[in-house]
XYZ file of C-alpha atoms in Angstrom:
665
model
C -88.551 43.639 -74.098
C -91.075 41.111 -75.377
C -93.752 40.001 -72.931
C -94.701 36.327 -72.849
C -97.724 34.994 -74.642
C -100.704 36.396 -72.748
C -102.555 33.102 -72.841
C -99.627 31.304 -71.264
C -99.736 33.324 -68.077
C -103.482 33.933 -67.820
C -105.469 32.712 -64.851
C -109.142 32.198 -64.467
C -109.332 34.744 -61.644
C -107.072 37.553 -62.872
C -107.609 40.536 -65.099
C -105.491 41.379 -68.123
C -102.247 43.247 -67.545
C -101.187 46.436 -69.344
C -98.741 46.134 -72.203
C -95.073 47.072 -71.815
C -95.667 50.400 -73.497
C -98.626 51.159 -71.267
C -96.678 50.185 -68.185
C -93.808 52.524 -69.079
C -96.149 55.494 -69.307
C -98.459 54.503 -66.476
C -98.911 56.762 -63.497
C -97.513 55.628 -60.151
C -100.133 56.008 -57.417
C -99.153 55.575 -53.818
C -100.905 56.160 -50.477
C -102.851 59.173 -51.617
C -100.090 60.549 -53.831
C -100.329 60.527 -57.600
C -97.102 60.607 -59.575
C -97.300 61.963 -63.127
C -96.271 59.794 -66.056
C -92.534 59.291 -66.249
C -92.124 60.771 -69.716
C -90.287 63.934 -68.668
C -91.836 67.308 -69.455
C -89.070 69.514 -68.111
C -86.407 68.269 -70.545
C -83.636 68.569 -67.949
C -80.723 66.173 -67.949
C -80.906 62.830 -66.168
C -78.640 62.571 -63.110
C -77.960 59.955 -60.481
C -79.948 60.407 -57.243
C -80.079 58.675 -53.861
C -83.552 58.245 -52.344
C -83.805 57.534 -48.598
C -86.849 55.845 -47.022
C -88.599 57.154 -43.894
C -88.573 53.694 -42.300
C -85.696 51.424 -43.359
C -87.344 48.323 -41.890
C -90.919 48.690 -43.211
C -91.098 45.970 -45.876
C -94.614 46.796 -47.084
C -94.083 50.555 -47.285
C -90.713 50.243 -49.002
C -92.051 47.730 -51.531
C -94.758 50.237 -52.508
C -92.174 53.016 -52.809
C -89.877 50.783 -54.844
C -92.653 49.975 -57.317
C -93.264 53.696 -57.807
C -89.536 54.403 -58.272
C -89.167 51.505 -60.716
C -91.810 53.152 -62.929
C -89.819 56.384 -62.901
C -86.534 54.675 -63.701
C -87.440 53.107 -67.062
C -84.202 51.568 -68.445
C -82.037 53.820 -66.279
C -79.886 52.476 -63.463
C -81.962 51.461 -60.482
C -80.691 49.650 -57.406
C -81.985 49.012 -53.897
C -79.270 48.852 -51.226
C -80.463 46.211 -48.780
C -78.742 44.670 -45.775
C -80.898 41.855 -44.453
C -84.201 43.461 -43.365
C -82.823 46.986 -43.727
C -83.453 49.073 -46.871
C -80.680 51.652 -46.741
C -81.496 53.652 -49.875
C -82.338 53.449 -53.571
C -80.169 54.819 -56.381
C -81.613 55.712 -59.789
C -81.410 58.289 -62.537
C -83.948 61.123 -62.581
C -84.377 64.548 -64.070
C -84.552 67.451 -61.603
C -88.299 67.667 -62.174
C -88.768 63.987 -61.415
C -86.592 64.284 -58.305
C -88.947 66.977 -56.960
C -91.900 64.670 -57.562
C -90.160 61.755 -55.810
C -89.544 63.994 -52.770
C -93.331 64.239 -52.490
C -93.849 60.495 -52.079
C -95.172 59.976 -48.525
C -92.635 57.293 -47.601
C -89.530 59.177 -48.851
C -87.481 60.994 -46.216
C -85.254 62.942 -48.600
C -83.708 62.836 -52.083
C -80.103 63.746 -52.739
C -78.012 63.915 -55.883
C -75.514 61.049 -55.954
C -71.996 62.423 -56.302
C -69.387 59.743 -57.043
C -71.313 56.927 -55.467
C -72.700 59.040 -52.582
C -69.433 59.454 -50.747
C -69.080 62.403 -48.347
C -67.685 65.279 -50.368
C -66.591 67.895 -47.860
C -64.047 67.687 -45.070
C -65.982 67.093 -41.836
C -65.708 69.456 -38.875
C -63.580 68.586 -35.872
C -65.189 65.924 -33.668
C -64.616 65.032 -30.048
C -64.865 61.322 -29.366
C -65.766 59.935 -25.932
C -62.606 58.765 -24.236
C -60.431 59.996 -27.090
C -58.432 63.172 -27.518
C -59.970 65.735 -29.871
C -58.754 65.356 -33.436
C -59.482 67.105 -36.689
C -60.882 64.119 -38.483
C -61.373 63.835 -42.192
C -58.978 66.679 -42.943
C -57.315 66.157 -46.308
C -54.121 68.051 -45.438
C -52.519 65.811 -42.808
C -50.026 67.448 -40.499
C -48.222 64.160 -40.042
C -48.038 63.610 -43.794
C -48.778 59.895 -43.620
C -50.433 58.110 -46.543
C -54.062 57.017 -46.638
C -54.588 53.241 -46.570
C -57.568 50.922 -46.488
C -58.486 49.469 -43.060
C -60.911 46.962 -41.529
C -62.604 48.237 -38.361
C -64.275 45.554 -36.217
C -67.003 46.415 -33.667
C -66.925 45.178 -30.068
C -70.494 43.868 -30.368
C -71.710 42.960 -33.877
C -75.358 42.983 -32.716
C -75.438 46.259 -30.724
C -77.432 48.577 -33.003
C -77.105 51.648 -30.777
C -73.359 51.365 -30.195
C -72.577 50.561 -33.825
C -74.707 53.439 -35.126
C -72.773 55.898 -32.954
C -69.437 54.413 -34.020
C -70.437 54.516 -37.681
C -71.294 58.227 -37.493
C -67.793 58.963 -36.200
C -66.123 56.753 -38.807
C -68.013 58.506 -41.601
C -66.565 61.811 -40.390
C -63.088 60.322 -40.680
C -63.661 58.930 -44.155
C -64.241 62.216 -45.966
C -64.523 61.479 -49.686
C -62.661 58.186 -49.215
C -64.203 54.739 -49.517
C -66.503 53.745 -46.667
C -68.623 50.608 -46.453
C -70.457 48.748 -43.672
C -70.704 44.950 -44.061
C -74.045 43.900 -42.594
C -75.762 40.520 -42.585
C -79.289 40.933 -41.220
C -78.934 42.315 -37.684
C -75.190 41.599 -37.600
C -72.629 44.338 -38.305
C -69.581 42.380 -39.429
C -67.080 45.217 -39.942
C -66.500 48.557 -41.660
C -63.948 49.356 -44.371
C -62.604 52.868 -44.927
C -59.426 54.741 -45.769
C -57.360 56.241 -42.955
C -53.877 57.495 -42.318
C -51.849 55.565 -39.727
C -52.398 58.296 -37.136
C -56.164 58.250 -37.765
C -56.147 54.467 -37.437
C -54.552 54.848 -34.003
C -57.321 57.287 -33.043
C -60.018 54.905 -34.298
C -58.581 52.076 -32.174
C -59.519 54.133 -29.101
C -63.189 54.553 -30.013
C -65.354 52.961 -27.345
C -67.264 50.790 -29.847
C -64.194 49.498 -31.715
C -62.617 46.126 -30.978
C -59.743 46.163 -33.478
C -58.400 47.967 -36.552
C -56.588 45.935 -39.204
C -54.852 47.149 -42.404
C -56.687 45.821 -45.430
C -54.076 46.449 -48.100
C -55.181 47.124 -51.649
C -58.576 45.465 -51.507
C -57.044 42.124 -50.481
C -55.463 41.850 -53.935
C -51.675 41.952 -54.371
C -50.781 43.506 -57.709
C -46.982 43.646 -57.636
C -44.533 40.959 -58.609
C -43.843 38.714 -55.593
C -40.481 38.991 -53.885
C -38.879 35.863 -52.529
C -40.618 34.785 -49.352
C -39.116 33.337 -46.202
C -41.169 32.034 -43.306
C -40.255 30.027 -40.246
C -39.641 26.447 -41.281
C -40.212 27.096 -44.974
C -37.690 27.300 -47.792
C -37.560 30.481 -49.866
C -39.979 30.353 -52.752
C -38.244 29.469 -55.977
C -38.679 31.488 -59.129
C -41.132 29.970 -61.561
C -38.733 27.521 -63.158
C -41.040 24.560 -63.420
C -43.377 26.322 -65.841
C -46.500 24.727 -64.394
C -49.802 26.432 -64.970
C -51.351 28.769 -62.417
C -54.631 27.531 -60.941
C -57.082 28.760 -58.348
C -56.528 27.331 -54.851
C -58.210 27.584 -51.457
C -55.937 27.738 -48.395
C -57.459 26.874 -45.007
C -55.888 28.127 -41.741
C -55.143 25.843 -38.790
C -56.860 28.228 -36.367
C -59.554 30.462 -37.857
C -59.476 32.780 -34.832
C -55.711 33.194 -34.385
C -55.207 36.790 -35.463
C -51.399 36.824 -35.173
C -50.781 33.493 -36.910
C -53.192 34.253 -39.755
C -51.663 37.685 -40.357
C -48.230 36.076 -40.765
C -49.626 33.429 -43.108
C -51.504 36.043 -45.109
C -48.387 38.142 -45.593
C -46.582 35.082 -46.955
C -49.456 34.193 -49.267
C -49.638 37.731 -50.635
C -45.993 37.478 -51.636
C -46.771 34.311 -53.551
C -49.830 35.717 -55.271
C -48.198 38.471 -57.294
C -50.716 40.106 -59.595
C -52.987 37.068 -59.375
C -56.305 37.170 -57.530
C -56.072 37.062 -53.754
C -58.952 37.263 -51.298
C -59.381 36.586 -47.579
C -62.813 35.392 -46.459
C -63.334 37.015 -43.056
C -66.419 37.024 -40.864
C -65.749 39.251 -37.886
C -62.809 37.679 -36.028
C -63.042 34.454 -38.042
C -60.718 33.862 -41.014
C -62.514 31.188 -43.039
C -60.058 30.716 -45.921
C -57.856 32.468 -48.457
C -58.223 32.083 -52.221
C -55.399 32.809 -54.645
C -53.704 31.539 -57.795
C -50.675 29.270 -57.481
C -48.713 26.826 -59.557
C -48.764 23.197 -58.363
C -45.247 23.500 -56.988
C -46.136 26.677 -55.088
C -49.193 24.920 -53.666
C -46.922 22.200 -52.261
C -44.776 24.874 -50.590
C -47.829 26.634 -49.166
C -49.002 23.342 -47.604
C -45.850 23.472 -45.447
C -46.484 26.928 -44.031
C -46.938 26.537 -40.263
C -50.300 28.335 -40.212
C -51.853 26.285 -43.029
C -54.148 23.287 -42.423
C -55.215 22.364 -45.998
C -54.582 23.522 -49.552
C -57.235 22.552 -52.061
C -57.889 23.254 -55.735
C -60.819 25.608 -56.214
C -62.979 23.777 -58.733
C -64.373 26.126 -61.351
C -67.879 24.821 -60.802
C -70.608 24.802 -63.387
C -74.243 25.428 -63.966
C -75.791 22.106 -64.870
C -75.203 21.938 -68.590
C -78.158 22.458 -70.872
C -79.485 19.075 -71.891
C -80.267 18.303 -75.557
C -83.943 17.939 -76.459
C -85.339 14.406 -76.409
C -85.592 12.865 -79.871
C -87.551 9.707 -79.048
C -90.651 9.436 -76.869
C -91.127 6.213 -74.909
C -94.558 4.637 -74.393
C -96.507 6.037 -71.449
C -96.949 3.591 -68.620
C -100.059 3.520 -66.456
C -99.899 4.952 -62.979
C -99.853 2.443 -60.146
C -99.995 4.612 -56.996
C -103.179 4.425 -54.937
C -105.172 7.606 -54.552
C -103.923 9.605 -51.574
C -106.457 10.097 -48.827
C -104.957 13.447 -47.790
C -107.265 16.418 -48.394
C -105.935 19.975 -48.626
C -108.138 22.730 -47.224
C -106.824 25.559 -49.415
C -109.054 26.273 -52.452
C -107.614 25.842 -55.933
C -107.158 28.385 -58.703
C -106.224 27.765 -62.337
C -103.579 29.108 -64.704
C -104.968 28.560 -68.199
C -102.757 27.288 -71.035
C -99.837 26.960 -68.656
C -96.304 25.757 -69.488
C -96.263 21.970 -69.791
C -93.873 21.564 -66.841
C -96.435 23.262 -64.564
C -99.279 21.253 -66.088
C -97.382 18.105 -65.053
C -97.303 19.205 -61.403
C -101.107 19.220 -61.269
C -101.655 16.268 -63.639
C -104.254 14.138 -61.787
C -103.048 10.884 -60.271
C -105.874 8.664 -61.552
C -105.026 5.961 -64.099
C -107.296 7.527 -66.691
C -105.311 10.773 -66.421
C -102.011 9.216 -67.501
C -101.754 11.128 -70.809
C -100.435 14.645 -70.230
C -101.782 15.726 -73.623
C -105.286 15.626 -72.100
C -104.431 18.594 -69.849
C -103.573 22.227 -70.624
C -103.930 24.060 -67.305
C -102.013 24.361 -64.050
C -104.324 23.957 -61.051
C -102.758 25.025 -57.764
C -103.557 26.133 -54.244
C -104.683 29.742 -54.142
C -102.220 30.690 -51.377
C -99.399 29.578 -53.753
C -96.646 29.567 -51.134
C -97.567 32.827 -49.413
C -95.457 33.470 -46.293
C -92.752 31.036 -47.432
C -89.226 31.817 -48.692
C -87.127 30.348 -51.511
C -83.356 30.917 -51.211
C -81.721 30.620 -54.641
C -77.906 30.482 -54.800
C -76.196 31.517 -58.028
C -74.511 34.606 -59.475
C -77.515 36.907 -59.842
C -81.143 37.013 -60.998
C -82.395 39.664 -63.432
C -85.466 40.404 -61.338
C -85.224 44.139 -62.000
C -85.442 43.605 -65.772
C -88.702 41.701 -65.215
C -90.342 44.453 -63.126
C -92.752 45.529 -65.850
C -93.736 41.931 -66.551
C -94.161 41.359 -62.798
C -92.571 37.903 -62.899
C -90.731 38.555 -59.616
C -92.791 40.616 -57.181
C -91.361 39.635 -53.774
C -87.562 39.751 -53.756
C -84.896 40.127 -51.080
C -81.146 39.759 -51.559
C -78.018 38.620 -49.734
C -74.449 38.378 -51.069
C -71.246 36.499 -50.438
C -68.421 38.571 -49.022
C -66.557 38.604 -52.352
C -69.647 39.602 -54.348
C -70.290 42.442 -51.910
C -66.645 43.572 -51.958
C -66.625 43.597 -55.771
C -70.002 45.414 -55.764
C -71.587 42.735 -57.947
C -75.261 43.590 -58.106
C -77.744 40.827 -57.200
C -80.065 41.871 -60.036
C -77.435 41.171 -62.722
C -77.463 37.609 -64.093
C -73.914 36.605 -65.102
C -74.896 33.243 -66.571
C -76.847 33.672 -69.821
C -80.265 33.662 -68.083
C -79.609 30.341 -66.319
C -80.111 31.765 -62.808
C -83.072 33.903 -63.856
C -84.821 30.867 -65.354
C -84.122 28.727 -62.282
C -85.586 31.376 -59.974
C -88.536 31.833 -62.330
C -89.455 28.141 -62.221
C -89.634 28.302 -58.417
C -91.509 31.570 -57.792
C -92.313 33.247 -61.131
C -95.826 34.673 -61.441
C -96.297 33.219 -64.944
C -93.694 30.455 -65.149
C -93.288 29.352 -61.532
C -94.883 27.025 -59.000
C -94.957 29.046 -55.744
C -96.258 32.298 -57.191
C -96.717 34.050 -53.828
C -93.472 32.967 -52.145
C -90.649 35.438 -51.477
C -87.470 34.946 -53.524
C -84.188 35.426 -51.637
C -81.493 36.014 -54.255
C -78.169 34.725 -52.888
C -75.594 36.498 -55.032
C -72.255 34.745 -55.471
C -69.328 36.434 -57.199
C -69.011 33.437 -59.548
C -69.962 29.741 -59.579
C -66.633 28.338 -58.372
C -66.473 25.822 -55.528
C -65.209 28.559 -53.220
C -68.189 30.828 -53.923
C -70.703 27.984 -53.758
C -69.431 27.110 -50.284
C -69.539 30.760 -49.234
C -73.064 31.021 -50.628
C -74.225 28.219 -48.343
C -72.566 30.025 -45.464
C -74.400 33.261 -46.349
C -77.705 31.366 -46.334
C -76.858 29.742 -42.990
C -76.009 33.136 -41.471
C -79.151 34.781 -42.853
C -81.352 32.026 -41.445
C -79.612 32.369 -38.087
C -80.700 36.019 -38.003
C -84.264 35.173 -39.151
C -85.602 32.437 -36.850
C -89.126 33.196 -38.046
C -88.149 31.699 -41.417
C -87.203 28.334 -39.938
C -89.637 25.712 -41.201
C -90.953 28.204 -43.775
C -88.012 28.256 -46.192
C -86.413 26.079 -48.854
C -83.000 26.381 -50.563
C -82.544 25.527 -54.259
C -79.140 25.324 -55.963
C -78.684 24.335 -59.623
C -74.882 24.341 -59.457
C -72.194 21.739 -58.918
C -68.572 20.968 -59.608
C -66.887 18.082 -61.334
C -65.675 14.927 -59.579
C -62.089 15.016 -60.857
C -61.030 17.736 -58.402
C -59.564 16.758 -54.988
C -61.964 18.469 -52.600
C -61.859 17.131 -49.052
C -61.702 20.455 -47.106
C -64.273 22.183 -49.364
C -66.539 19.158 -49.120
C -66.300 19.266 -45.319
C -67.222 22.951 -45.174
C -70.044 22.624 -47.684
C -71.447 19.642 -45.825
C -71.315 21.495 -42.512
C -73.086 24.608 -43.854
C -75.805 22.520 -45.511
C -76.222 20.534 -42.290
C -76.571 23.798 -40.351
C -79.266 24.929 -42.799
C -81.187 21.656 -42.468
C -80.864 21.885 -38.675
C -82.911 25.097 -38.985
C -85.715 22.923 -40.467
C -84.950 24.245 -43.966
C -84.710 21.666 -46.801
C -82.021 21.930 -49.487
C -82.881 20.973 -53.089
C -80.087 20.283 -55.615
C -79.786 18.788 -59.091
C -78.869 15.281 -60.227
C -76.800 16.562 -63.176
C -77.039 16.233 -66.965
C -74.104 13.955 -67.837
C -75.880 10.650 -68.527
C -75.380 10.963 -72.281
C -71.620 11.016 -71.596
C -71.778 7.739 -69.685
C -72.070 9.273 -66.223
C -75.454 7.738 -65.368
C -75.168 7.952 -61.568
C -75.001 11.211 -59.595
C -71.287 12.001 -59.093
C -71.049 15.758 -58.460
C -71.026 17.757 -55.271
C -73.264 18.492 -53.536
C -75.572 15.702 -54.810
C -73.307 12.843 -53.717
C -73.573 13.979 -50.088
C -77.222 12.857 -49.936
C -77.906 9.856 -47.729
C -80.028 8.505 -44.854
C -78.262 10.805 -42.373
C -78.058 13.749 -44.785
C -81.584 14.192 -46.221
C -80.907 16.617 -49.061
C -83.360 16.385 -51.941
C -81.697 15.533 -55.279
C -83.929 16.059 -58.318
C -83.771 14.378 -61.732
C -85.348 15.522 -64.990
C -88.089 13.964 -67.139
C -89.775 14.620 -70.436
C -93.328 16.017 -70.304
C -94.809 12.524 -70.660
C -93.018 11.298 -67.552
C -90.011 9.414 -68.949
C -86.580 10.047 -67.416
C -84.659 12.408 -69.708
C -81.780 10.675 -71.483
C -79.354 13.307 -70.151
C -80.511 13.158 -66.529
C -78.279 11.409 -64.026
C -80.027 9.071 -61.603
C -79.335 6.407 -58.970
C -79.952 5.953 -55.258
C -79.331 9.629 -54.473
C -82.312 10.666 -56.637
C -85.770 10.101 -55.165
C -87.783 12.817 -56.958
C -88.198 14.000 -60.536
C -89.920 16.865 -62.313
C -90.259 17.915 -65.945
C -86.997 19.576 -66.993
C -87.117 19.078 -70.767
C -88.165 21.980 -73.015
C -89.339 24.173 -70.150
C -90.351 27.827 -70.648
C -89.085 30.826 -68.681
C -88.251 34.510 -68.958
C -84.698 35.393 -69.991
C -82.622 38.287 -68.698
C -84.180 40.669 -71.233
C -87.748 39.544 -70.580
C -88.250 37.370 -73.656
C -89.610 33.836 -73.360
C -86.988 31.126 -73.896
C -86.906 27.319 -73.842
C -84.336 25.390 -71.806
C -83.724 21.797 -70.698
C -81.991 20.035 -67.816
C -82.131 19.103 -64.158
C -81.364 22.757 -63.348
C -84.986 23.548 -64.153
C -86.548 20.450 -62.601
C -85.062 21.206 -59.155
C -86.772 24.609 -58.704
C -90.144 23.068 -59.620
C -89.731 20.702 -56.664
C -88.474 23.575 -54.480
C -91.503 25.650 -55.443
C -93.903 22.875 -54.439
C -92.024 22.498 -51.150
C -92.536 26.228 -50.536
C -96.273 25.720 -51.067
C -96.329 22.796 -48.602
C -94.332 24.697 -45.956
C -96.737 27.651 -46.168
C -99.485 25.431 -44.681
C -100.446 25.944 -41.054
C -100.575 23.305 -39.771
C -98.249 21.289 -41.984
C -99.847 18.357 -43.838
C -97.510 15.825 -42.188
C -96.416 14.937 -38.668
C -93.078 16.353 -37.510
C -91.311 18.110 -34.650
C -88.623 20.735 -34.392
C -85.343 19.483 -35.781
C -86.964 16.644 -37.775
C -88.827 18.653 -40.409
C -86.402 18.040 -43.298
C -86.317 14.284 -42.733
C -90.124 14.051 -42.319
C -90.756 16.322 -45.313
C -88.638 14.060 -47.520
C -90.707 11.055 -46.464
C -93.875 13.005 -47.256
C -92.579 14.079 -50.686
C -91.730 10.514 -51.659
C -95.119 9.170 -50.521
C -98.374 9.020 -52.468
C -99.450 12.298 -50.869
C -96.984 14.458 -52.809
C -95.631 12.418 -55.713
C -96.857 9.814 -58.198
C -95.085 7.039 -60.072
C -94.845 7.725 -63.781
C -93.036 6.484 -66.821
C -91.570 3.109 -67.681
C -89.153 3.393 -64.745
C -91.949 4.133 -62.253
C -89.910 7.013 -60.850
C -91.622 9.409 -58.466
C -92.595 12.802 -59.902
C -93.595 15.787 -57.803
C -97.377 16.271 -57.603
C -99.542 18.826 -55.816
C -102.478 16.555 -54.930
C -104.902 17.590 -57.682
C -107.462 15.018 -58.897
C -109.703 14.843 -61.958
C -112.546 16.456 -60.040
C -110.374 19.591 -59.666
C -108.635 19.392 -63.037
C -110.798 17.655 -65.667
C -109.455 16.744 -69.086
C -109.325 19.677 -71.498
C-alpha cells in the first residue's frame, strides 16, 4: 500500500502522520487501556472471531473500538455488521493471545470464536412459547421427517423493538445451525429468514409477534429447467424455438400488497426463469418488483399474466465512462461575476499543495485571480462539513483498505436488499476504484472537499437500472428513519443508464424515490455524462434528464483545471453547475494515488461543497421546510456559491474564498 505524496495532503494546522509501517506496528490506546503492538508474540494460529460491543448504539464508543480492532486486523478479514444505527458485532481474524487482549478493551462485551459464520452450533433446549404448545425446537432429528426449507417470517410491528427482540430469540432457537438472518433498515425490522421444517413453520405462525410465514424457496433463485407453465388466461409457455437472446427484465405487479395474486404470479415467473437469475424485491408486505432473465418472446407472454402491470428491460447501467485527457487548452477568459457580499463566519484553514481540483474550489473570484496556475493550496472552512452526511450510491467503497491512510474516518453503510441477500460487503469496491474515488472526492481527508462529513456508503449489488432504483429506495427509507438528517444530507450518484432502453416503469419509480428524498430537504447530485466526444452533447441519460423546474436535481458537468468545459462532458439546459473533473487525483482500492477524468468526479466535488453549506447553522440562504432543495439550487447558481469561468461563462462551484484569504502562491 503506497501512501499519497505527503505534501499533497498536508495542512497548515496538522502534524505529520506515521508511515504505513509505523501504523501497522503502532499500539492501540483506548479509554485507559493500552493494547500491545499487533505483531503476535504467542505464535498461535489466526482464527476468525466475533467481537460484540457493550452498547450497540453508541457511535462514538464503537468508532473508538473499531479503530483499535482495525489496528489488530492488519490485512486479515475485518467487517463491521451494521444495521442503521445499530452495530451488531465485528468479525476479524486474531490469534488466541490477541483475542484475550481484545476482551480487555473497555467497550467490548465478549469475544467468541466464529464457527461457520457464527451460526448456532448446538441443538437448542426445548422452549415454551406464549400461546403456543410446547415444542422441541431446533432438534435435528425430526419426528415428522419433513425437509428443512427456507422461510420468510414477517413481524406484526416492524418498529416494535421489544416484541421483535423476544420473537427473534425464539426464532434463533428454532434455527439451530441453519441459516438465520434479520433484515433491518435503521429502526425497522423488515423480516427474518431461516430454515424450518413445515411443522416448525406452522408453530412459528402462532408466535405472538409473527404476522405471516412465507416459503422462500432456494434463495429466490430457480435453478432447475422450467416446466411448461399454465396460468389463468395465459397460453402455455412455448419451448425456446425462436432462439432469441436472454436478457434481464423487471416485472412489476399490479398490486404490490396483494399477497395471493403475487404468489401466483411469482410461481409462474419461477417456472419461466429456469437456471437464470430470479429475485423478488420485498419490503415487509410490499412486493416492489421481480427481476429475472427472459427472451423477448417470453417477456411478451409475461406481460399477459393477470398479476403483471409492466415488463421492462433492466438496463445494465454504467459508471460514467472515464473521459480522455484534454489535449488542447483554450484561452482563459476573465471572470465577470461581481464580488459576493455574503460573509461566512467559520474560520478558514489551508491544505498546502492540494490537488488542482480542490484548488479550483477555493480559487478567488476576483478578476486578477483568473489564472489557476497562481494558486497551489485549498483554503476551506475549518468545520469542513462536520455534522453533515453524504450518501453515495454505487457498488461499494474500499474504505476499510484506506484505514491506515485515514482517508475515510466517518463511515456508515446501508445496502439494497439484493446486496444484503448476496452478502456483498459495503467495503468492497466492485468497479475498479471508481466508487472509491467518487466517495474520496466528496469526503476524503486528503482528496475530498467535506473532510469532516460522514460518508454513508449505499451498497448496490451491481450498477444495473434495477439496483440503481433500489439504491434510491434504500436512501429514502434510511432518511425516513433518520429525521435528524433532513436538511443536513446530500446524495451523490455517478451512475446512469443508456437512452436506448425502454424504461417507463423504472423511470417512474426512480423519479418517485428521488422526489421523496428531495421532499426530506435532501438534494440529489448526479452527473451530466461523458459522451460529448461521441456526438451526444446534451444530457440524455437517466437520471439527469429528469431535472427541471419542478424537479430540482443538481446535474454537474466537468471542466479542465483552467475552467474550460471538458470536451467529453455533456451539457445543455439540465446542467447548471460545473467542477474540475479532468485529471483529478484520488486513492484507489489498494491505497495508491491514481488519476482519473470525467463528470463522475466533478459531481462529488459539488456534493462535498453542498455538505459544507448544509453544516452551517443557520444556513447562509433563506428557506423553509420543504423548499430547501429548490432554494439551495438557487443559492448554488448565484454569485454566492459559484463563479463564471471559461470561454462559455459556465458556473463553477466556489466556496467563497477571496484573495485576502488565499493570496497568489
